[in-house]
Each structure stands twice: as C-alpha cells, then as structure tokens.
Amino acid sequence: MRFMLIIKSDAATEAGELPPPEVFEAMGAYNEQLVRSGVLLAGEGLHPSSAGARVRLSGGAPATVTPGPFPRAEDLVAGFWLIDARSVEEAVEWARRVPNPVGGELEIEVRRVFDAEDFGAAVGPGRGEAERRPRAGSATRA
C-alpha cells in the first residue's frame, strides 16, 4: 500500500527559509533509511506558497487563479514522502522517525494513496490498467 507522509508548513518554510545544516544532515540520513529499507517511492520539499497558485474550478465557470502566498501556514504542505508500507501502522512508524533536530513543532500527516483496485467495480472493467499506464509513463519521463 502506498502512503503519503505530508509535512505541514510553518512560518519559516512559508518565508522560504532554508533549514540549518543539521536538519539537512538528519533528513538525508532519514531518507537513506527509507531507501535502504526499500519503502521510498518519492520525496520532495516544496517551495513556499508565495511561489505557487491555487486554481479553483466550479462547474462550467472559467477557472479562477489565486496567486500565493496563502494564509494559515500550518494548513499548507512543506514537503512529502511517498512510501510503500504494509499497513497504516508501519507508515505511522516511519512518520514517527522523521528527524526534528532543532526542536519545535513538526506535524506529519499520514494518508493512504488510492489504488485503482480500491474502487472495485465502480471504475469498470479494465480501468485499473488504464489508471496505472499514465503513472508508469510519467515515471519513465524523468
């Protein structure tokens, strides 16, 4: 099962501040643990919301685009890992191991990623394979 470990933003990440060297070192070691264990599928940090935009779609109306920054930093995402774990409990254990060498508040949300099989008959016959093809193609694009 795939799980996303989502690191919440704070005032520092939203200000675009880079973490101190000890955080880079600790996160690098953690990422190596994920790689060695074979669970890491992807993981990235995100630029602050001031460098992004929100696109809102509503019915047939034209999309509205709101440039960042966005309020409530604690509701935003600073980065993520996509891991392959056997259970939510295992994913939570990986989240508990995320380093926090400078202290302070660090919130990580653990969410299971849907697979085509999770939708059962609702996706129709052969749809599972159709859902997997684009993912496989985008993996080879890099």
CSV table of C-alpha atoms in Angstrom, one decimal:
chain,number,residue,atom,x,y,z
A,1,MET,CA,0.0,0.0,0.0
A,2,ARG,CA,1.2,3.5,-0.8
A,3,PHE,CA,1.1,6.2,1.9
A,4,MET,CA,2.0,9.9,1.7
A,5,LEU,CA,3.7,11.4,4.7
A,6,ILE,CA,2.9,15.1,4.5
A,7,ILE,CA,5.0,17.6,6.4
A,8,LYS,CA,3.0,20.7,7.3
A,9,SER,CA,4.4,24.2,6.7
A,10,ASP,CA,5.3,26.7,9.4
A,11,ALA,CA,6.2,30.4,9.3
A,12,ALA,CA,9.8,29.6,8.4
A,13,THR,CA,9.0,27.3,5.5
A,14,GLU,CA,6.5,29.8,4.2
A,15,ALA,CA,9.1,32.6,4.4
A,16,GLY,CA,11.3,30.5,2.2
A,17,GLU,CA,13.9,30.0,4.9
A,18,LEU,CA,16.2,27.1,4.3
A,19,PRO,CA,16.7,24.8,7.3
A,20,PRO,CA,20.1,24.8,9.1
A,21,PRO,CA,22.7,22.3,8.1
A,22,GLU,CA,21.9,19.8,10.9
A,23,VAL,CA,18.4,19.5,9.5
A,24,PHE,CA,19.7,18.7,6.0
A,25,GLU,CA,22.0,16.1,7.5
A,26,ALA,CA,19.3,14.5,9.6
A,27,MET,CA,16.8,14.4,6.8
A,28,GLY,CA,19.5,13.0,4.5
A,29,ALA,CA,20.1,10.2,6.9
A,30,TYR,CA,16.4,9.5,7.3
A,31,ASN,CA,16.0,9.4,3.5
A,32,GLU,CA,18.8,6.9,3.3
A,33,GLN,CA,17.0,4.7,5.9
A,34,LEU,CA,13.9,4.9,3.7
A,35,VAL,CA,15.9,4.0,0.6
A,36,ARG,CA,17.8,1.1,2.3
A,37,SER,CA,14.5,-0.3,3.6
A,38,GLY,CA,13.0,-0.3,0.1
A,39,VAL,CA,9.9,1.8,1.1
A,40,LEU,CA,10.7,5.1,-0.5
A,41,LEU,CA,8.9,5.8,-3.8
A,42,ALA,CA,9.4,9.6,-3.9
A,43,GLY,CA,10.0,12.5,-1.6
A,44,GLU,CA,10.4,16.3,-2.1
A,45,GLY,CA,10.3,19.6,-0.3
A,46,LEU,CA,8.1,22.3,-1.7
A,47,HIS,CA,8.8,26.0,-2.3
A,48,PRO,CA,6.6,28.4,-0.2
A,49,SER,CA,3.1,29.1,-1.3
A,50,SER,CA,4.2,32.6,-2.4
A,51,ALA,CA,5.8,30.9,-5.4
A,52,GLY,CA,2.6,29.0,-6.3
A,53,ALA,CA,-1.0,29.5,-7.1
A,54,ARG,CA,-4.4,28.0,-6.4
A,55,VAL,CA,-6.7,27.1,-9.3
A,56,ARG,CA,-10.4,26.8,-8.4
A,57,LEU,CA,-12.8,25.0,-10.8
A,58,SER,CA,-16.5,25.4,-10.3
A,59,GLY,CA,-19.0,23.8,-12.6
A,60,GLY,CA,-18.7,25.1,-16.1
A,61,ALA,CA,-17.4,28.6,-15.0
A,62,PRO,CA,-13.9,29.7,-16.0
A,63,ALA,CA,-11.2,28.7,-13.6
A,64,THR,CA,-10.2,31.3,-11.0
A,65,VAL,CA,-6.5,31.5,-10.2
A,66,THR,CA,-5.3,33.0,-6.9
A,67,PRO,CA,-1.6,33.6,-6.7
A,68,GLY,CA,0.2,32.8,-3.4
A,69,PRO,CA,1.0,33.3,-0.6
A,70,PHE,CA,-1.8,31.7,1.2
A,71,PRO,CA,-2.9,32.3,4.8
A,72,ARG,CA,-2.6,29.8,7.7
A,73,ALA,CA,0.9,28.3,7.1
A,74,GLU,CA,0.1,25.4,9.4
A,75,ASP,CA,-2.6,24.2,6.9
A,76,LEU,CA,-0.1,24.2,4.0
A,77,VAL,CA,2.3,21.5,2.8
A,78,ALA,CA,6.0,22.0,3.1
A,79,GLY,CA,7.1,18.6,1.7
A,80,PHE,CA,6.2,14.9,1.4
A,81,TRP,CA,7.4,11.4,1.1
A,82,LEU,CA,5.6,8.7,-0.8
A,83,ILE,CA,6.3,5.3,0.7
A,84,ASP,CA,5.2,1.7,0.2
A,85,ALA,CA,4.2,0.2,3.6
A,86,ARG,CA,2.4,-2.9,4.6
A,87,SER,CA,-0.1,-1.1,6.8
A,88,VAL,CA,-1.0,2.3,8.2
A,89,GLU,CA,0.7,1.3,11.4
A,90,GLU,CA,4.0,0.8,9.5
A,91,ALA,CA,3.6,4.2,7.7
A,92,VAL,CA,2.9,5.9,11.1
A,93,GLU,CA,6.1,4.3,12.5
A,94,TRP,CA,8.1,5.8,9.6
A,95,ALA,CA,6.4,9.2,10.3
A,96,ARG,CA,7.4,8.9,14.0
A,97,ARG,CA,11.1,8.5,12.9
A,98,VAL,CA,11.2,11.8,10.9
A,99,PRO,CA,14.0,13.8,12.5
A,100,ASN,CA,13.4,17.1,14.3
A,101,PRO,CA,16.9,18.1,15.3
A,102,VAL,CA,16.1,21.8,16.0
A,103,GLY,CA,13.0,21.0,18.1
A,104,GLY,CA,9.8,23.0,17.8
A,105,GLU,CA,6.6,21.8,16.3
A,106,LEU,CA,6.6,19.4,13.4
A,107,GLU,CA,3.4,17.9,12.1
A,108,ILE,CA,3.3,15.0,9.7
A,109,GLU,CA,0.0,13.8,8.2
A,110,VAL,CA,-0.1,10.1,7.1
A,111,ARG,CA,-2.6,9.4,4.3
A,112,ARG,CA,-3.1,6.3,2.2
A,113,VAL,CA,-3.0,6.8,-1.6
A,114,PHE,CA,-5.9,5.3,-3.6
A,115,ASP,CA,-5.1,2.5,-6.0
A,116,ALA,CA,-7.4,1.6,-8.9
A,117,GLU,CA,-8.3,-1.6,-7.1
A,118,ASP,CA,-9.7,0.4,-4.2
A,119,PHE,CA,-12.6,1.5,-6.4
A,120,GLY,CA,-13.7,-2.0,-7.3
A,121,ALA,CA,-16.4,-2.3,-9.9
A,122,ALA,CA,-17.0,1.4,-9.8
A,123,VAL,CA,-14.1,2.0,-12.3
A,124,GLY,CA,-15.4,-0.6,-14.8
A,125,PRO,CA,-13.6,-3.5,-16.4
A,126,GLY,CA,-10.0,-2.8,-17.5
A,127,ARG,CA,-10.0,0.6,-15.8
A,128,GLY,CA,-7.4,-0.4,-13.3
A,129,GLU,CA,-4.8,-0.9,-16.0
A,130,ALA,CA,-5.8,2.3,-17.7
A,131,GLU,CA,-5.2,4.1,-14.4
A,132,ARG,CA,-1.7,2.5,-14.0
A,133,ARG,CA,-0.4,3.3,-17.5
A,134,PRO,CA,-0.1,7.1,-17.1
A,135,ARG,CA,1.8,6.6,-13.8
A,136,ALA,CA,4.2,4.2,-15.4
A,137,GLY,CA,4.7,6.6,-18.4
A,138,SER,CA,5.4,9.5,-16.1
A,139,ALA,CA,8.0,7.5,-14.2
A,140,THR,CA,10.0,6.9,-17.4
A,141,ARG,CA,9.7,10.5,-18.4
A,142,ALA,CA,12.3,11.7,-15.9
